[in-house]
Amino acid sequence: MLNVKMNKNDNFIYQLQKCISNNSNNKLNNYCNNIDNTINNYNYCNGELYFNHFIFYKNNNILTDLDLEIIYNEFISKIEIKDKIICKFKTFENCFIGSDACNLFLEILQSSKIIKNKFQNLEKKELLNLAIHLGNYFLTIGKFEHVCKENCFKNSNLLLYQFTKLEENIKFGNIDFSNIEIPKTPNWYLIYPNIDTNDKFKCTIPITIFSPIFYNLNLKDLKNILFLEILPKEENIELIERNENLEKYTFLQKLKFQEFPDYITIQLLNINFIHSTIAIYSRSKYGYSDWGSNKERVNDWIMKCLKFCK
């Protein structure tokens, strides 16, 4: 198994995993009481790109699917929807404010009879972090989105969100590689493998350079490298869409000195369950040309992944 450097939140996960595997509720409670030692400096845009300790709660049934359904149903019944809000000279309808949503998630965590007992040992700051994680989880699985699709979920009174219309395809988020609509402007870059994969991946857009094979690097290792080593070191990057079944993720990254967003969709692919490869579609939302920035980003990520091949 590939050895990937662990950060402070991975250590947090490891310790909680150890407590649960030992069936030691006292150890778990004691560790939760001291949780601030590991996540006080939490930053969901850099160190917690994949919301690791929230995923831990979910994977270990601390937060079950039923819990998440209860939280979301209570959220949509109580969140205040604004009919019209003017922001940046634009009018947005039927939306809600980020800070209102975060406060509501926090209130649900503290008041729900089923949920609150699970997190009674967490301090308010850790509950606030968990509330932000909940918002990001619901955003990345497509329940709601930033009105301009230019931010992940944040505790901000300046950001607006709206519930996603399921019948609409998200132009810059929910990309299907088998049915990509390439823009006419030269502000995108696409790379995908030219070999059969175990995932029945398909893309028919003509390209001249194909994704490399990451030899002796299975899909799980590749995912760890991307989410724990490479992407957290990128500037201004946020996860805005995920599909765990397809191992497909979309990120938003704002260029340095600008607020113009680029969108990067990646899909991790298996080759014989021993090797792996990747498909990446990076594109700019604004402007005619990207001056090669999308190609540079994709090649940089791939070169960094290749360094981990055995």
PDB file of C-alpha atoms in Angstrom:
ATOM      1  CA  MET A   1       0.000   0.000   0.000  1.00  0.00           C
ATOM      2  CA  LEU A   2       1.303   3.440  -0.850  1.00  0.00           C
ATOM      3  CA  ASN A   3       2.463   5.505   2.094  1.00  0.00           C
ATOM      4  CA  VAL A   4       0.839   8.919   1.912  1.00  0.00           C
ATOM      5  CA  LYS A   5       1.804  11.641   4.336  1.00  0.00           C
ATOM      6  CA  MET A   6      -0.881  12.115   6.963  1.00  0.00           C
ATOM      7  CA  ASN A   7      -2.091  15.570   7.976  1.00  0.00           C
ATOM      8  CA  LYS A   8      -3.668  16.571  11.275  1.00  0.00           C
ATOM      9  CA  ASN A   9      -7.209  15.693  10.168  1.00  0.00           C
ATOM     10  CA  ASP A  10      -6.135  12.233   9.001  1.00  0.00           C
ATOM     11  CA  ASN A  11      -4.665  11.680  12.453  1.00  0.00           C
ATOM     12  CA  PHE A  12      -8.026  12.724  13.882  1.00  0.00           C
ATOM     13  CA  ILE A  13      -9.763  10.123  11.711  1.00  0.00           C
ATOM     14  CA  TYR A  14      -7.241   7.441  12.653  1.00  0.00           C
ATOM     15  CA  GLN A  15      -7.745   8.030  16.380  1.00  0.00           C
ATOM     16  CA  LEU A  16     -11.549   7.937  16.108  1.00  0.00           C
ATOM     17  CA  GLN A  17     -11.380   4.821  13.960  1.00  0.00           C
ATOM     18  CA  LYS A  18      -9.224   3.202  16.634  1.00  0.00           C
ATOM     19  CA  CYS A  19     -11.709   4.129  19.359  1.00  0.00           C
ATOM     20  CA  ILE A  20     -14.668   2.705  17.483  1.00  0.00           C
ATOM     21  CA  SER A  21     -12.833  -0.485  16.452  1.00  0.00           C
ATOM     22  CA  ASN A  22     -12.035  -1.070  20.126  1.00  0.00           C
ATOM     23  CA  ASN A  23     -15.700  -0.467  21.065  1.00  0.00           C
ATOM     24  CA  SER A  24     -14.534   2.062  23.604  1.00  0.00           C
ATOM     25  CA  ASN A  25     -17.187   4.743  24.042  1.00  0.00           C
ATOM     26  CA  ASN A  26     -15.228   6.377  26.871  1.00  0.00           C
ATOM     27  CA  LYS A  27     -12.178   6.794  24.657  1.00  0.00           C
ATOM     28  CA  LEU A  28     -14.370   8.148  21.877  1.00  0.00           C
ATOM     29  CA  ASN A  29     -16.037  10.644  24.199  1.00  0.00           C
ATOM     30  CA  ASN A  30     -12.704  11.734  25.644  1.00  0.00           C
ATOM     31  CA  TYR A  31     -11.277  12.191  22.200  1.00  0.00           C
ATOM     32  CA  CYS A  32     -14.300  14.190  21.057  1.00  0.00           C
ATOM     33  CA  ASN A  33     -13.898  16.416  24.112  1.00  0.00           C
ATOM     34  CA  ASN A  34     -10.374  17.231  22.950  1.00  0.00           C
ATOM     35  CA  ILE A  35     -11.264  17.509  19.291  1.00  0.00           C
ATOM     36  CA  ASP A  36     -10.297  21.191  19.186  1.00  0.00           C
ATOM     37  CA  ASN A  37      -6.644  20.199  19.468  1.00  0.00           C
ATOM     38  CA  THR A  38      -6.806  18.741  15.976  1.00  0.00           C
ATOM     39  CA  ILE A  39      -9.311  20.827  14.009  1.00  0.00           C
ATOM     40  CA  ASN A  40      -9.309  24.312  15.535  1.00  0.00           C
ATOM     41  CA  ASN A  41      -7.360  25.565  12.536  1.00  0.00           C
ATOM     42  CA  TYR A  42      -9.817  23.916  10.175  1.00  0.00           C
ATOM     43  CA  ASN A  43      -9.933  25.356   6.646  1.00  0.00           C
ATOM     44  CA  TYR A  44     -12.415  23.691   4.319  1.00  0.00           C
ATOM     45  CA  CYS A  45     -10.906  25.305   1.217  1.00  0.00           C
ATOM     46  CA  ASN A  46      -7.379  24.000   1.782  1.00  0.00           C
ATOM     47  CA  GLY A  47      -6.790  21.336   4.425  1.00  0.00           C
ATOM     48  CA  GLU A  48     -10.269  19.788   4.293  1.00  0.00           C
ATOM     49  CA  LEU A  49     -11.005  19.602   0.609  1.00  0.00           C
ATOM     50  CA  TYR A  50     -12.775  16.267   0.934  1.00  0.00           C
ATOM     51  CA  PHE A  51     -14.320  17.048   4.367  1.00  0.00           C
ATOM     52  CA  ASN A  52     -12.498  14.070   5.868  1.00  0.00           C
ATOM     53  CA  HIS A  53     -13.885  14.046   9.388  1.00  0.00           C
ATOM     54  CA  PHE A  54     -17.431  14.498   8.081  1.00  0.00           C
ATOM     55  CA  ILE A  55     -16.886  11.529   5.734  1.00  0.00           C
ATOM     56  CA  PHE A  56     -15.636   9.596   8.760  1.00  0.00           C
ATOM     57  CA  TYR A  57     -18.860  10.310  10.634  1.00  0.00           C
ATOM     58  CA  LYS A  58     -20.887   9.125   7.651  1.00  0.00           C
ATOM     59  CA  ASN A  59     -18.847   6.013   6.831  1.00  0.00           C
ATOM     60  CA  ASN A  60     -18.940   4.799  10.444  1.00  0.00           C
ATOM     61  CA  ASN A  61     -22.692   5.340  10.825  1.00  0.00           C
ATOM     62  CA  ILE A  62     -22.246   8.130  13.352  1.00  0.00           C
ATOM     63  CA  LEU A  63     -24.181  10.145  10.799  1.00  0.00           C
ATOM     64  CA  THR A  64     -26.441   7.648   9.041  1.00  0.00           C
ATOM     65  CA  ASP A  65     -28.365   8.147   5.804  1.00  0.00           C
ATOM     66  CA  LEU A  66     -31.506   8.472   7.933  1.00  0.00           C
ATOM     67  CA  ASP A  67     -29.821  11.224   9.984  1.00  0.00           C
ATOM     68  CA  LEU A  68     -28.892  13.088   6.823  1.00  0.00           C
ATOM     69  CA  GLU A  69     -32.432  12.739   5.495  1.00  0.00           C
ATOM     70  CA  ILE A  70     -33.848  14.104   8.771  1.00  0.00           C
ATOM     71  CA  ILE A  71     -31.401  17.018   8.721  1.00  0.00           C
ATOM     72  CA  TYR A  72     -32.123  17.886   5.099  1.00  0.00           C
ATOM     73  CA  ASN A  73     -35.920  17.629   5.436  1.00  0.00           C
ATOM     74  CA  GLU A  74     -35.834  19.883   8.491  1.00  0.00           C
ATOM     75  CA  PHE A  75     -33.514  22.261   6.652  1.00  0.00           C
ATOM     76  CA  ILE A  76     -35.760  22.680   3.603  1.00  0.00           C
ATOM     77  CA  SER A  77     -38.824  23.149   5.830  1.00  0.00           C
ATOM     78  CA  LYS A  78     -37.234  25.924   7.888  1.00  0.00           C
ATOM     79  CA  ILE A  79     -34.759  27.791   5.659  1.00  0.00           C
ATOM     80  CA  GLU A  80     -35.919  31.291   4.793  1.00  0.00           C
ATOM     81  CA  ILE A  81     -36.245  31.689   1.026  1.00  0.00           C
ATOM     82  CA  LYS A  82     -35.813  35.209  -0.299  1.00  0.00           C
ATOM     83  CA  ASP A  83     -38.086  36.110  -3.207  1.00  0.00           C
ATOM     84  CA  LYS A  84     -35.671  38.581  -4.749  1.00  0.00           C
ATOM     85  CA  ILE A  85     -32.180  39.654  -3.737  1.00  0.00           C
ATOM     86  CA  ILE A  86     -29.999  42.101  -5.642  1.00  0.00           C
ATOM     87  CA  CYS A  87     -26.306  41.189  -5.534  1.00  0.00           C
ATOM     88  CA  LYS A  88     -23.536  42.514  -7.774  1.00  0.00           C
ATOM     89  CA  PHE A  89     -26.103  44.338  -9.895  1.00  0.00           C
ATOM     90  CA  LYS A  90     -28.024  41.117 -10.560  1.00  0.00           C
ATOM     91  CA  THR A  91     -31.380  40.001  -9.203  1.00  0.00           C
ATOM     92  CA  PHE A  92     -31.614  36.452  -7.874  1.00  0.00           C
ATOM     93  CA  GLU A  93     -34.942  34.804  -7.069  1.00  0.00           C
ATOM     94  CA  ASN A  94     -35.870  32.049  -4.615  1.00  0.00           C
ATOM     95  CA  CYS A  95     -32.523  31.872  -2.876  1.00  0.00           C
ATOM     96  CA  PHE A  96     -31.158  31.717   0.661  1.00  0.00           C
ATOM     97  CA  ILE A  97     -28.158  33.251   2.402  1.00  0.00           C
ATOM     98  CA  GLY A  98     -25.125  31.151   3.319  1.00  0.00           C
ATOM     99  CA  SER A  99     -24.912  32.337   6.927  1.00  0.00           C
ATOM    100  CA  ASP A 100     -28.648  31.682   7.458  1.00  0.00           C
ATOM    101  CA  ALA A 101     -28.224  28.145   6.165  1.00  0.00           C
ATOM    102  CA  CYS A 102     -25.160  27.527   8.334  1.00  0.00           C
ATOM    103  CA  ASN A 103     -26.954  28.782  11.450  1.00  0.00           C
ATOM    104  CA  LEU A 104     -29.909  26.534  10.647  1.00  0.00           C
ATOM    105  CA  PHE A 105     -27.679  23.459  10.247  1.00  0.00           C
ATOM    106  CA  LEU A 106     -26.092  24.342  13.593  1.00  0.00           C
ATOM    107  CA  GLU A 107     -29.519  24.710  15.203  1.00  0.00           C
ATOM    108  CA  ILE A 108     -30.632  21.315  13.848  1.00  0.00           C
ATOM    109  CA  LEU A 109     -27.482  19.634  15.171  1.00  0.00           C
ATOM    110  CA  GLN A 110     -28.122  21.111  18.610  1.00  0.00           C
ATOM    111  CA  SER A 111     -31.896  20.617  18.826  1.00  0.00           C
ATOM    112  CA  SER A 112     -32.859  17.473  16.912  1.00  0.00           C
ATOM    113  CA  LYS A 113     -33.616  14.693  19.420  1.00  0.00           C
ATOM    114  CA  ILE A 114     -32.089  12.017  17.189  1.00  0.00           C
ATOM    115  CA  ILE A 115     -29.007  13.964  16.104  1.00  0.00           C
ATOM    116  CA  LYS A 116     -27.925  16.022  19.105  1.00  0.00           C
ATOM    117  CA  ASN A 117     -27.044  13.056  21.345  1.00  0.00           C
ATOM    118  CA  LYS A 118     -24.381  11.978  18.884  1.00  0.00           C
ATOM    119  CA  PHE A 119     -22.511  15.265  19.108  1.00  0.00           C
ATOM    120  CA  GLN A 120     -23.239  16.424  22.648  1.00  0.00           C
ATOM    121  CA  ASN A 121     -19.516  16.364  23.518  1.00  0.00           C
ATOM    122  CA  LEU A 122     -18.507  18.711  20.715  1.00  0.00           C
ATOM    123  CA  GLU A 123     -17.831  22.354  21.465  1.00  0.00           C
ATOM    124  CA  LYS A 124     -19.701  25.012  19.504  1.00  0.00           C
ATOM    125  CA  LYS A 125     -16.756  25.661  17.209  1.00  0.00           C
ATOM    126  CA  GLU A 126     -16.584  22.009  16.197  1.00  0.00           C
ATOM    127  CA  LEU A 127     -20.356  21.924  15.706  1.00  0.00           C
ATOM    128  CA  LEU A 128     -20.013  24.963  13.453  1.00  0.00           C
ATOM    129  CA  ASN A 129     -17.378  23.132  11.410  1.00  0.00           C
ATOM    130  CA  LEU A 130     -19.705  20.152  11.150  1.00  0.00           C
ATOM    131  CA  ALA A 131     -22.539  22.456  10.042  1.00  0.00           C
ATOM    132  CA  ILE A 132     -20.322  23.781   7.243  1.00  0.00           C
ATOM    133  CA  HIS A 133     -19.450  20.196   6.307  1.00  0.00           C
ATOM    134  CA  LEU A 134     -23.155  19.356   6.104  1.00  0.00           C
ATOM    135  CA  GLY A 135     -23.769  22.307   3.804  1.00  0.00           C
ATOM    136  CA  ASN A 136     -20.874  21.299   1.565  1.00  0.00           C
ATOM    137  CA  TYR A 137     -22.020  17.686   1.504  1.00  0.00           C
ATOM    138  CA  PHE A 138     -25.526  18.629   0.364  1.00  0.00           C
ATOM    139  CA  LEU A 139     -24.079  21.072  -2.183  1.00  0.00           C
ATOM    140  CA  THR A 140     -21.639  18.553  -3.677  1.00  0.00           C
ATOM    141  CA  ILE A 141     -24.315  15.875  -4.104  1.00  0.00           C
ATOM    142  CA  GLY A 142     -26.492  18.395  -5.952  1.00  0.00           C
ATOM    143  CA  LYS A 143     -29.168  19.410  -3.425  1.00  0.00           C
ATOM    144  CA  PHE A 144     -28.422  23.118  -3.819  1.00  0.00           C
ATOM    145  CA  GLU A 145     -25.775  25.333  -5.413  1.00  0.00           C
ATOM    146  CA  HIS A 146     -24.243  28.791  -5.343  1.00  0.00           C
ATOM    147  CA  VAL A 147     -26.357  31.077  -7.538  1.00  0.00           C
ATOM    148  CA  CYS A 148     -23.440  31.665  -9.933  1.00  0.00           C
ATOM    149  CA  LYS A 149     -21.817  28.252  -9.337  1.00  0.00           C
ATOM    150  CA  GLU A 150     -18.700  30.085  -8.202  1.00  0.00           C
ATOM    151  CA  ASN A 151     -18.412  29.053  -4.538  1.00  0.00           C
ATOM    152  CA  CYS A 152     -18.740  26.012  -2.341  1.00  0.00           C
ATOM    153  CA  PHE A 153     -20.876  26.300   0.799  1.00  0.00           C
ATOM    154  CA  LYS A 154     -19.589  28.936   3.219  1.00  0.00           C
ATOM    155  CA  ASN A 155     -20.798  30.611   6.385  1.00  0.00           C
ATOM    156  CA  SER A 156     -21.147  34.015   4.730  1.00  0.00           C
ATOM    157  CA  ASN A 157     -23.914  36.590   4.568  1.00  0.00           C
ATOM    158  CA  LEU A 158     -22.598  37.711   1.166  1.00  0.00           C
ATOM    159  CA  LEU A 159     -23.131  34.400  -0.649  1.00  0.00           C
ATOM    160  CA  LEU A 160     -26.464  33.246  -2.049  1.00  0.00           C
ATOM    161  CA  TYR A 161     -27.587  29.689  -2.758  1.00  0.00           C
ATOM    162  CA  GLN A 162     -30.617  28.121  -4.399  1.00  0.00           C
ATOM    163  CA  PHE A 163     -32.076  24.648  -4.563  1.00  0.00           C
ATOM    164  CA  THR A 164     -31.053  22.711  -7.671  1.00  0.00           C
ATOM    165  CA  LYS A 165     -33.651  21.897 -10.280  1.00  0.00           C
ATOM    166  CA  LEU A 166     -33.128  18.190 -10.866  1.00  0.00           C
ATOM    167  CA  GLU A 167     -34.269  18.365 -14.475  1.00  0.00           C
ATOM    168  CA  GLU A 168     -31.526  20.844 -15.378  1.00  0.00           C
ATOM    169  CA  ASN A 169     -27.993  19.738 -16.194  1.00  0.00           C
ATOM    170  CA  ILE A 170     -25.402  21.875 -14.430  1.00  0.00           C
ATOM    171  CA  LYS A 171     -23.408  23.358 -17.279  1.00  0.00           C
ATOM    172  CA  PHE A 172     -20.136  23.803 -15.434  1.00  0.00           C
ATOM    173  CA  GLY A 173     -20.537  21.163 -12.745  1.00  0.00           C
ATOM    174  CA  ASN A 174     -22.244  17.886 -13.543  1.00  0.00           C
ATOM    175  CA  ILE A 175     -20.211  16.903 -16.606  1.00  0.00           C
ATOM    176  CA  ASP A 176     -20.710  13.586 -18.393  1.00  0.00           C
ATOM    177  CA  PHE A 177     -17.540  12.688 -20.294  1.00  0.00           C
ATOM    178  CA  SER A 178     -19.548  10.677 -22.816  1.00  0.00           C
ATOM    179  CA  ASN A 179     -21.600  13.720 -23.754  1.00  0.00           C
ATOM    180  CA  ILE A 180     -19.388  16.789 -23.332  1.00  0.00           C
ATOM    181  CA  GLU A 181     -20.322  19.969 -25.171  1.00  0.00           C
ATOM    182  CA  ILE A 182     -16.997  21.563 -25.998  1.00  0.00           C
ATOM    183  CA  PRO A 183     -17.113  25.379 -26.269  1.00  0.00           C
ATOM    184  CA  LYS A 184     -16.086  27.086 -29.493  1.00  0.00           C
ATOM    185  CA  THR A 185     -13.630  29.297 -27.613  1.00  0.00           C
ATOM    186  CA  PRO A 186     -10.068  28.023 -26.907  1.00  0.00           C
ATOM    187  CA  ASN A 187     -10.375  28.217 -23.134  1.00  0.00           C
ATOM    188  CA  TRP A 188     -10.484  24.521 -22.197  1.00  0.00           C
ATOM    189  CA  TYR A 189      -8.295  21.431 -22.072  1.00  0.00           C
ATOM    190  CA  LEU A 190      -9.320  17.774 -22.083  1.00  0.00           C
ATOM    191  CA  ILE A 191      -7.349  14.602 -21.516  1.00  0.00           C
ATOM    192  CA  TYR A 192      -8.569  11.029 -21.143  1.00  0.00           C
ATOM    193  CA  PRO A 193      -7.147   7.491 -21.540  1.00  0.00           C
ATOM    194  CA  ASN A 194      -6.904   5.758 -24.899  1.00  0.00           C
ATOM    195  CA  ILE A 195      -7.284   2.259 -23.417  1.00  0.00           C
ATOM    196  CA  ASP A 196     -10.081   0.111 -22.044  1.00  0.00           C
ATOM    197  CA  THR A 197     -10.787   0.566 -18.349  1.00  0.00           C
ATOM    198  CA  ASN A 198     -12.817  -1.460 -15.875  1.00  0.00           C
ATOM    199  CA  ASP A 199     -15.198   1.483 -15.554  1.00  0.00           C
ATOM    200  CA  LYS A 200     -16.539   1.371 -19.140  1.00  0.00           C
ATOM    201  CA  PHE A 201     -15.421   4.968 -19.558  1.00  0.00           C
ATOM    202  CA  LYS A 202     -16.319   6.631 -22.853  1.00  0.00           C
ATOM    203  CA  CYS A 203     -15.357   9.940 -24.430  1.00  0.00           C
ATOM    204  CA  THR A 204     -15.475  10.673 -28.164  1.00  0.00           C
ATOM    205  CA  ILE A 205     -14.024  14.194 -28.310  1.00  0.00           C
ATOM    206  CA  PRO A 206     -10.951  14.062 -30.596  1.00  0.00           C
ATOM    207  CA  ILE A 207      -7.688  14.845 -28.755  1.00  0.00           C
ATOM    208  CA  THR A 208      -4.018  14.305 -29.624  1.00  0.00           C
ATOM    209  CA  ILE A 209      -2.529  13.616 -26.162  1.00  0.00           C
ATOM    210  CA  PHE A 210      -3.972  10.942 -23.894  1.00  0.00           C
ATOM    211  CA  SER A 211      -3.791  10.284 -20.146  1.00  0.00           C
ATOM    212  CA  PRO A 212      -0.856   8.190 -18.945  1.00  0.00           C
ATOM    213  CA  ILE A 213      -1.179   4.951 -17.012  1.00  0.00           C
ATOM    214  CA  PHE A 214      -0.227   5.191 -13.345  1.00  0.00           C
ATOM    215  CA  TYR A 215       1.532   1.851 -12.977  1.00  0.00           C
ATOM    216  CA  ASN A 216       1.234   0.026  -9.626  1.00  0.00           C
ATOM    217  CA  LEU A 217      -1.009   2.801  -8.403  1.00  0.00           C
ATOM    218  CA  ASN A 218      -4.528   1.527  -7.830  1.00  0.00           C
ATOM    219  CA  LEU A 219      -7.582   3.764  -7.809  1.00  0.00           C
ATOM    220  CA  LYS A 220      -7.685   4.073  -4.027  1.00  0.00           C
ATOM    221  CA  ASP A 221      -4.043   5.174  -3.894  1.00  0.00           C
ATOM    222  CA  LEU A 222      -4.587   7.648  -6.715  1.00  0.00           C
ATOM    223  CA  LYS A 223      -7.551   9.141  -4.846  1.00  0.00           C
ATOM    224  CA  ASN A 224      -5.483   9.480  -1.653  1.00  0.00           C
ATOM    225  CA  ILE A 225      -2.679  11.194  -3.543  1.00  0.00           C
ATOM    226  CA  LEU A 226      -5.026  13.691  -5.153  1.00  0.00           C
ATOM    227  CA  PHE A 227      -7.111  14.507  -2.071  1.00  0.00           C
ATOM    228  CA  LEU A 228      -4.387  14.377   0.580  1.00  0.00           C
ATOM    229  CA  GLU A 229      -1.242  15.439  -1.252  1.00  0.00           C
ATOM    230  CA  ILE A 230      -1.838  17.372  -4.462  1.00  0.00           C
ATOM    231  CA  LEU A 231      -5.132  19.255  -4.345  1.00  0.00           C
ATOM    232  CA  PRO A 232      -4.899  20.610  -0.764  1.00  0.00           C
ATOM    233  CA  LYS A 233      -1.722  22.435  -1.834  1.00  0.00           C
ATOM    234  CA  GLU A 234      -3.491  24.157  -4.719  1.00  0.00           C
ATOM    235  CA  GLU A 235      -4.573  27.753  -4.177  1.00  0.00           C
ATOM    236  CA  ASN A 236      -8.238  28.776  -4.081  1.00  0.00           C
ATOM    237  CA  ILE A 237      -9.667  25.358  -4.942  1.00  0.00           C
ATOM    238  CA  GLU A 238     -13.045  24.053  -3.777  1.00  0.00           C
ATOM    239  CA  LEU A 239     -14.984  20.825  -4.304  1.00  0.00           C
ATOM    240  CA  ILE A 240     -18.415  21.609  -5.752  1.00  0.00           C
ATOM    241  CA  GLU A 241     -19.675  18.271  -7.114  1.00  0.00           C
ATOM    242  CA  ARG A 242     -19.083  14.602  -6.364  1.00  0.00           C
ATOM    243  CA  ASN A 243     -20.247  11.242  -7.635  1.00  0.00           C
ATOM    244  CA  GLU A 244     -18.810   8.541  -5.395  1.00  0.00           C
ATOM    245  CA  ASN A 245     -20.092   5.694  -7.559  1.00  0.00           C
ATOM    246  CA  LEU A 246     -18.266   6.952 -10.638  1.00  0.00           C
ATOM    247  CA  GLU A 247     -15.324   8.428  -8.684  1.00  0.00           C
ATOM    248  CA  LYS A 248     -16.046  11.678 -10.499  1.00  0.00           C
ATOM    249  CA  TYR A 249     -15.455  15.072  -8.874  1.00  0.00           C
ATOM    250  CA  THR A 250     -15.713  18.673 -10.003  1.00  0.00           C
ATOM    251  CA  PHE A 251     -13.618  21.461  -8.511  1.00  0.00           C
ATOM    252  CA  LEU A 252     -13.732  25.205  -8.809  1.00  0.00           C
ATOM    253  CA  GLN A 253     -10.488  27.178  -8.836  1.00  0.00           C
ATOM    254  CA  LYS A 254     -10.159  30.935  -9.067  1.00  0.00           C
ATOM    255  CA  LEU A 255      -7.094  32.245 -10.816  1.00  0.00           C
ATOM    256  CA  LYS A 256      -4.500  34.214  -8.905  1.00  0.00           C
ATOM    257  CA  PHE A 257      -5.192  37.974  -8.741  1.00  0.00           C
ATOM    258  CA  GLN A 258      -8.621  37.363 -10.325  1.00  0.00           C
ATOM    259  CA  GLU A 259     -12.046  36.145  -9.331  1.00  0.00           C
ATOM    260  CA  PHE A 260     -12.690  34.383 -12.643  1.00  0.00           C
ATOM    261  CA  PRO A 261     -13.481  30.704 -11.971  1.00  0.00           C
ATOM    262  CA  ASP A 262     -12.172  27.654 -13.768  1.00  0.00           C
ATOM    263  CA  TYR A 263     -13.982  24.325 -13.430  1.00  0.00           C
ATOM    264  CA  ILE A 264     -12.081  21.031 -13.361  1.00  0.00           C
ATOM    265  CA  THR A 265     -13.871  17.700 -13.580  1.00  0.00           C
ATOM    266  CA  ILE A 266     -11.833  14.574 -12.913  1.00  0.00           C
ATOM    267  CA  GLN A 267     -12.804  10.934 -13.124  1.00  0.00           C
ATOM    268  CA  LEU A 268     -10.572   8.272 -11.569  1.00  0.00           C
ATOM    269  CA  LEU A 269     -10.415   5.046 -13.580  1.00  0.00           C
ATOM    270  CA  ASN A 270      -9.335   1.487 -12.817  1.00  0.00           C
ATOM    271  CA  ILE A 271      -7.078  -0.607 -15.037  1.00  0.00           C
ATOM    272  CA  ASN A 272      -7.115  -4.269 -13.984  1.00  0.00           C
ATOM    273  CA  PHE A 273      -7.485  -3.135 -10.350  1.00  0.00           C
ATOM    274  CA  ILE A 274      -3.686  -2.760 -10.135  1.00  0.00           C
ATOM    275  CA  HIS A 275      -2.993   0.298 -12.250  1.00  0.00           C
ATOM    276  CA  SER A 276      -5.085   3.417 -12.727  1.00  0.00           C
ATOM    277  CA  THR A 277      -5.542   6.403 -14.980  1.00  0.00           C
ATOM    278  CA  ILE A 278      -7.550   9.600 -15.043  1.00  0.00           C
ATOM    279  CA  ALA A 279      -9.767  11.782 -17.220  1.00  0.00           C
ATOM    280  CA  ILE A 280      -9.621  15.556 -16.668  1.00  0.00           C
ATOM    281  CA  TYR A 281     -11.675  18.299 -18.276  1.00  0.00           C
ATOM    282  CA  SER A 282     -10.569  21.796 -17.256  1.00  0.00           C
ATOM    283  CA  ARG A 283     -12.376  24.857 -18.598  1.00  0.00           C
ATOM    284  CA  SER A 284     -12.780  28.577 -17.946  1.00  0.00           C
ATOM    285  CA  LYS A 285     -16.178  30.140 -17.395  1.00  0.00           C
ATOM    286  CA  TYR A 286     -15.292  33.581 -18.725  1.00  0.00           C
ATOM    287  CA  GLY A 287     -13.084  34.939 -21.470  1.00  0.00           C
ATOM    288  CA  TYR A 288     -12.227  33.878 -25.011  1.00  0.00           C
ATOM    289  CA  SER A 289      -8.781  32.419 -24.380  1.00  0.00           C
ATOM    290  CA  ASP A 290      -7.244  30.923 -21.233  1.00  0.00           C
ATOM    291  CA  TRP A 291      -3.650  31.597 -22.373  1.00  0.00           C
ATOM    292  CA  GLY A 292      -2.837  27.944 -21.794  1.00  0.00           C
ATOM    293  CA  SER A 293      -3.730  27.938 -18.075  1.00  0.00           C
ATOM    294  CA  ASN A 294      -6.065  24.922 -18.247  1.00  0.00           C
ATOM    295  CA  LYS A 295      -3.505  22.799 -20.115  1.00  0.00           C
ATOM    296  CA  GLU A 296      -0.806  23.871 -17.669  1.00  0.00           C
ATOM    297  CA  ARG A 297      -2.966  22.901 -14.678  1.00  0.00           C
ATOM    298  CA  VAL A 298      -3.869  19.468 -16.077  1.00  0.00           C
ATOM    299  CA  ASN A 299      -0.275  18.629 -17.001  1.00  0.00           C
ATOM    300  CA  ASP A 300       0.923  19.783 -13.585  1.00  0.00           C
ATOM    301  CA  TRP A 301      -1.544  17.523 -11.729  1.00  0.00           C
ATOM    302  CA  ILE A 302      -0.667  14.543 -13.913  1.00  0.00           C
ATOM    303  CA  MET A 303       3.084  15.035 -13.480  1.00  0.00           C
ATOM    304  CA  LYS A 304       2.628  15.176  -9.701  1.00  0.00           C
ATOM    305  CA  CYS A 305       0.630  11.929  -9.783  1.00  0.00           C
ATOM    306  CA  LEU A 306       3.316  10.241 -11.884  1.00  0.00           C
ATOM    307  CA  LYS A 307       5.898  10.974  -9.219  1.00  0.00           C
ATOM    308  CA  PHE A 308       4.059   8.599  -6.886  1.00  0.00           C
ATOM    309  CA  CYS A 309       4.134   5.656  -9.277  1.00  0.00           C
ATOM    310  CA  LYS A 310       6.232   2.778  -7.971  1.00  0.00           C
TER     311      LYS A 310
END
